[in-house]
Tab-separated table of C-alpha atoms in Angstrom:
chain	number	residue	atom	x	y	z
A	24	UNK	CA	105.607	24.679	5.920
A	25	UNK	CA	104.846	26.803	8.957
A	26	UNK	CA	105.035	24.596	12.034
A	27	UNK	CA	102.027	25.126	14.238
A	28	UNK	CA	99.637	23.354	16.546
A	29	UNK	CA	96.653	21.886	14.747
A	30	UNK	CA	93.413	21.444	16.714
A	31	UNK	CA	90.555	21.241	14.249
A	32	UNK	CA	86.931	21.938	15.007
A	33	UNK	CA	84.549	18.998	14.748
A	34	UNK	CA	83.056	20.221	11.484
A	35	UNK	CA	86.371	20.859	9.773
A	36	UNK	CA	87.917	17.583	10.910
A	37	UNK	CA	84.841	15.581	9.998
A	38	UNK	CA	84.823	16.991	6.497
A	39	UNK	CA	88.474	16.029	6.053
A	40	UNK	CA	88.591	12.671	7.798
A	41	UNK	CA	85.078	11.308	7.876
A	42	UNK	CA	83.716	9.324	10.864
A	43	UNK	CA	86.006	7.088	12.906
A	44	UNK	CA	84.544	4.401	15.162
A	45	UNK	CA	87.562	2.081	15.368
A	46	UNK	CA	88.758	0.990	18.801
A	47	UNK	CA	91.045	-1.959	19.625
A	48	UNK	CA	89.754	-4.647	21.971
A	49	UNK	CA	90.820	-4.087	25.562
A	50	UNK	CA	91.765	-0.446	25.117
A	51	UNK	CA	90.416	2.472	27.108
A	52	UNK	CA	87.884	4.690	25.268
A	53	UNK	CA	89.424	7.962	24.060
A	54	UNK	CA	89.435	10.912	26.479
A	55	UNK	CA	86.649	13.476	26.064
A	56	UNK	CA	89.055	16.387	25.632
A	57	UNK	CA	90.703	17.007	22.294
A	58	UNK	CA	94.328	16.275	21.565
A	59	UNK	CA	96.657	18.786	19.951
A	60	UNK	CA	99.498	17.827	17.640
A	61	UNK	CA	102.478	20.115	17.082
A	62	UNK	CA	104.386	19.291	13.915
A	63	UNK	CA	107.934	19.728	15.189
A	64	UNK	CA	109.768	18.761	12.014
A	65	UNK	CA	108.996	17.218	8.622
A	66	UNK	CA	112.029	15.910	6.782
A	67	UNK	CA	112.575	13.736	3.755
A	68	UNK	CA	112.634	13.498	-0.012
A	69	UNK	CA	108.962	12.444	-0.011
A	70	UNK	CA	107.751	15.484	1.912
A	71	UNK	CA	109.500	18.693	0.795
A	72	UNK	CA	108.682	21.857	2.714
A	73	UNK	CA	105.005	22.766	2.479
A	74	UNK	CA	103.818	19.364	1.211
A	75	UNK	CA	102.726	17.654	4.467
A	76	UNK	CA	100.036	18.505	7.031
A	77	UNK	CA	98.483	16.816	10.078
A	78	UNK	CA	94.853	16.870	11.245
A	79	UNK	CA	93.141	15.237	14.257
A	80	UNK	CA	89.739	13.572	14.031
A	81	UNK	CA	86.997	15.080	16.227
A	82	UNK	CA	86.628	11.871	18.271
A	83	UNK	CA	90.354	11.777	19.189
A	84	UNK	CA	90.671	8.258	17.786
A	85	UNK	CA	92.814	9.061	14.763
A	86	UNK	CA	94.956	11.614	13.017
A	87	UNK	CA	95.674	11.961	9.323
A	88	UNK	CA	98.868	13.019	7.587
A	89	UNK	CA	98.307	14.454	4.110
A	90	UNK	CA	101.089	14.618	1.504
A	91	UNK	CA	101.214	16.155	-1.961
A	92	UNK	CA	104.603	15.138	-3.364
A	93	UNK	CA	105.337	11.573	-2.260
A	94	UNK	CA	106.315	9.511	-5.344
A	95	UNK	CA	109.052	6.897	-5.908
A	96	UNK	CA	109.861	5.734	-9.437
A	97	UNK	CA	112.385	4.037	-11.729
A	98	UNK	CA	112.771	4.001	-15.493
A	99	UNK	CA	112.218	6.536	-18.242
A	100	UNK	CA	112.219	10.104	-16.921
A	101	UNK	CA	113.519	9.142	-13.478
A	102	UNK	CA	116.566	10.441	-11.659
A	103	UNK	CA	118.935	7.915	-10.045
A	104	UNK	CA	117.694	8.909	-6.575
A	105	UNK	CA	113.987	8.681	-7.405
A	106	UNK	CA	113.731	4.949	-6.658
A	107	UNK	CA	113.451	5.674	-2.920
A	108	UNK	CA	111.514	8.401	-1.125
A	109	UNK	CA	111.011	8.814	2.592
A	110	UNK	CA	109.415	11.132	5.100
A	111	UNK	CA	110.068	11.436	8.814
A	112	UNK	CA	107.485	13.211	10.924
A	113	UNK	CA	108.475	14.388	14.381
A	114	UNK	CA	105.315	15.147	16.332
A	115	UNK	CA	104.536	16.601	19.763
A	116	UNK	CA	101.265	14.962	20.800
A	117	UNK	CA	99.596	16.770	23.701
A	118	UNK	CA	97.075	14.475	25.385
A	119	UNK	CA	94.642	15.176	28.236
A	120	UNK	CA	96.103	14.777	31.727
A	121	UNK	CA	95.893	11.251	33.062
A	122	UNK	CA	95.976	9.526	29.672
A	123	UNK	CA	98.581	8.037	27.414
A	124	UNK	CA	98.385	6.714	23.868
A	125	UNK	CA	99.933	4.339	21.350
A	126	UNK	CA	99.639	3.915	17.596
A	127	UNK	CA	97.547	0.763	17.237
A	128	UNK	CA	96.870	0.804	13.507
A	129	UNK	CA	97.898	2.765	10.436
A	130	UNK	CA	96.136	2.849	7.063
A	131	UNK	CA	98.179	3.657	3.964
A	132	UNK	CA	96.794	3.990	0.466
A	133	UNK	CA	98.007	5.132	-2.900
A	134	UNK	CA	98.458	4.233	-6.544
A	135	UNK	CA	101.064	2.002	-8.164
A	136	UNK	CA	102.064	1.387	-11.741
A	137	UNK	CA	104.558	-1.465	-11.692
A	138	UNK	CA	105.726	-3.101	-14.901
A	139	UNK	CA	105.917	-6.879	-15.000
A	140	UNK	CA	108.959	-7.903	-12.975
A	141	UNK	CA	109.126	-4.647	-10.977
A	142	UNK	CA	108.414	-4.386	-7.241
A	143	UNK	CA	107.279	-1.657	-4.876
A	144	UNK	CA	107.691	-1.469	-1.102
A	145	UNK	CA	105.949	0.616	1.552
A	146	UNK	CA	107.640	0.589	4.958
A	147	UNK	CA	106.890	2.403	8.200
A	148	UNK	CA	108.784	2.672	11.468
A	149	UNK	CA	107.259	4.062	14.694
A	150	UNK	CA	109.079	5.108	17.865
A	151	UNK	CA	109.067	7.586	20.736
A	152	UNK	CA	112.050	9.868	21.205
A	153	UNK	CA	114.558	8.287	23.593
A	154	UNK	CA	112.766	4.941	23.682
A	155	UNK	CA	114.423	1.662	22.604
A	156	UNK	CA	111.025	0.228	21.648
A	157	UNK	CA	110.314	0.473	17.921
A	158	UNK	CA	107.849	-1.065	15.512
A	159	UNK	CA	108.600	-1.471	11.790
A	160	UNK	CA	106.282	-3.047	9.221
A	161	UNK	CA	106.886	-3.613	5.482
A	162	UNK	CA	104.434	-4.286	2.631
A	163	UNK	CA	105.601	-5.472	-0.814
A	164	UNK	CA	103.732	-5.111	-4.127
A	165	UNK	CA	104.698	-6.918	-7.354
A	166	UNK	CA	104.135	-6.046	-10.996
A	167	UNK	CA	102.472	-6.077	-13.227
A	168	UNK	CA	100.186	-3.755	-11.310
A	169	UNK	CA	98.281	-0.653	-12.380
A	170	UNK	CA	95.800	0.079	-9.622
A	171	UNK	CA	95.134	1.701	-6.263
A	172	UNK	CA	96.831	-0.006	-3.330
A	173	UNK	CA	96.117	-0.081	0.385
A	174	UNK	CA	98.074	-1.443	3.331
A	175	UNK	CA	97.247	-1.602	7.039
A	176	UNK	CA	99.701	-1.948	9.906
A	177	UNK	CA	98.031	-3.456	12.989
A	178	UNK	CA	99.494	-4.062	16.432
A	179	UNK	CA	97.976	-6.287	19.124
A	180	UNK	CA	97.081	-4.388	22.293
A	181	UNK	CA	99.557	-6.473	24.302
A	182	UNK	CA	102.380	-5.375	21.984
A	183	UNK	CA	101.565	-1.657	21.823
A	184	UNK	CA	104.370	0.802	22.534
A	185	UNK	CA	102.853	3.411	24.871
A	186	UNK	CA	103.983	6.966	25.412
A	187	UNK	CA	105.519	7.346	28.905
A	188	UNK	CA	102.954	8.646	31.389
A	189	UNK	CA	103.583	12.169	32.606
A	190	UNK	CA	106.278	12.878	30.001
A	191	UNK	CA	106.161	14.755	26.724
A	192	UNK	CA	108.231	12.799	24.223
A	193	UNK	CA	108.119	13.445	20.523
A	194	UNK	CA	106.638	10.682	18.425
A	195	UNK	CA	108.460	9.768	15.229
A	196	UNK	CA	106.930	8.193	12.127
A	197	UNK	CA	109.382	7.305	9.387
A	198	UNK	CA	107.755	6.101	6.170
A	199	UNK	CA	109.397	4.946	2.960
A	200	UNK	CA	108.410	4.133	-0.608
A	201	UNK	CA	110.852	2.139	-2.729
A	202	UNK	CA	110.540	0.908	-6.327
A	203	UNK	CA	112.889	-1.579	-8.037
A	204	UNK	CA	112.940	-2.330	-11.759
A	205	UNK	CA	113.657	-6.021	-11.176
A	206	UNK	CA	113.410	-7.908	-14.453
A	207	UNK	CA	111.538	-5.075	-16.196
A	208	UNK	CA	113.371	-2.856	-18.704
A	209	UNK	CA	113.911	0.615	-17.124
A	210	UNK	CA	115.302	1.959	-20.396
A	211	UNK	CA	111.895	1.579	-22.037
A	212	UNK	CA	109.368	1.640	-19.180
A	213	UNK	CA	108.578	3.545	-15.987
A	214	UNK	CA	107.363	2.037	-12.719
A	215	UNK	CA	106.191	4.228	-9.852
A	216	UNK	CA	104.405	4.122	-6.516
A	217	UNK	CA	102.717	6.917	-4.594
A	218	UNK	CA	100.736	7.405	-1.413
A	219	UNK	CA	97.963	8.944	-3.453
A	220	UNK	CA	94.254	8.561	-2.800
A	221	UNK	CA	91.689	8.583	-5.595
A	222	UNK	CA	90.924	12.280	-5.056
A	223	UNK	CA	94.527	13.224	-5.755
A	224	UNK	CA	95.729	13.894	-2.231
A	225	UNK	CA	97.992	11.606	-0.247
A	226	UNK	CA	96.540	10.572	3.082
A	227	UNK	CA	97.713	8.262	5.815
A	228	UNK	CA	95.494	7.660	8.832
A	229	UNK	CA	96.921	6.614	12.210
A	230	UNK	CA	94.478	5.113	14.726
A	231	UNK	CA	95.180	5.711	18.415
A	232	UNK	CA	94.739	3.364	21.346
A	233	UNK	CA	94.281	4.916	24.812
A	234	UNK	CA	94.770	3.940	28.440
A	235	UNK	CA	94.619	5.778	31.735
A	236	UNK	CA	97.854	6.455	33.567
A	237	UNK	CA	98.229	5.188	37.137
A	238	UNK	CA	97.473	7.757	39.814
A	239	UNK	CA	100.506	9.681	40.979
């Protein structure tokens, strides 16, 4: 994938993301100027080159990461390494002067086919480069399951990890899908889990919280 800054027009972003009106209690409204996200690196077995992209909503309240090859599976037709897939995004988030941001909520969705006795896990870890503050949240799904799934990571405003004011630090999002056969029979069945929306693309939406930086 060619790494480039992505700053979508309102029409293009609206058609991709739809309206966003979410805002955490006690947070500053988003700045009027747009944000720009540079995709510095995309690494991982769940996001091979050319299979991940980032877009910013026109209201600056969210950005969406879209995948096209993020599937973990065990059982018939699977390789030994297919049970776990991950993707680490390293992002440069350019925000208007005088503001800082934090990831306050993340929406994940996909499809899972888990045989009875099998389990699937979605995990995400968020941190700023050089910062000891991290946030990791795990969601577990149990078979039998053959349906769309959705998970939301939410952080209270008081616990948000904010980008340092006046500094440009890359923001890292490390996601993981993991499937275990458990008591199911992997020699006769296949269990899998994807971040795959109903229209066939894989989308994860990250909602931003904002606050004004103190005057210099």
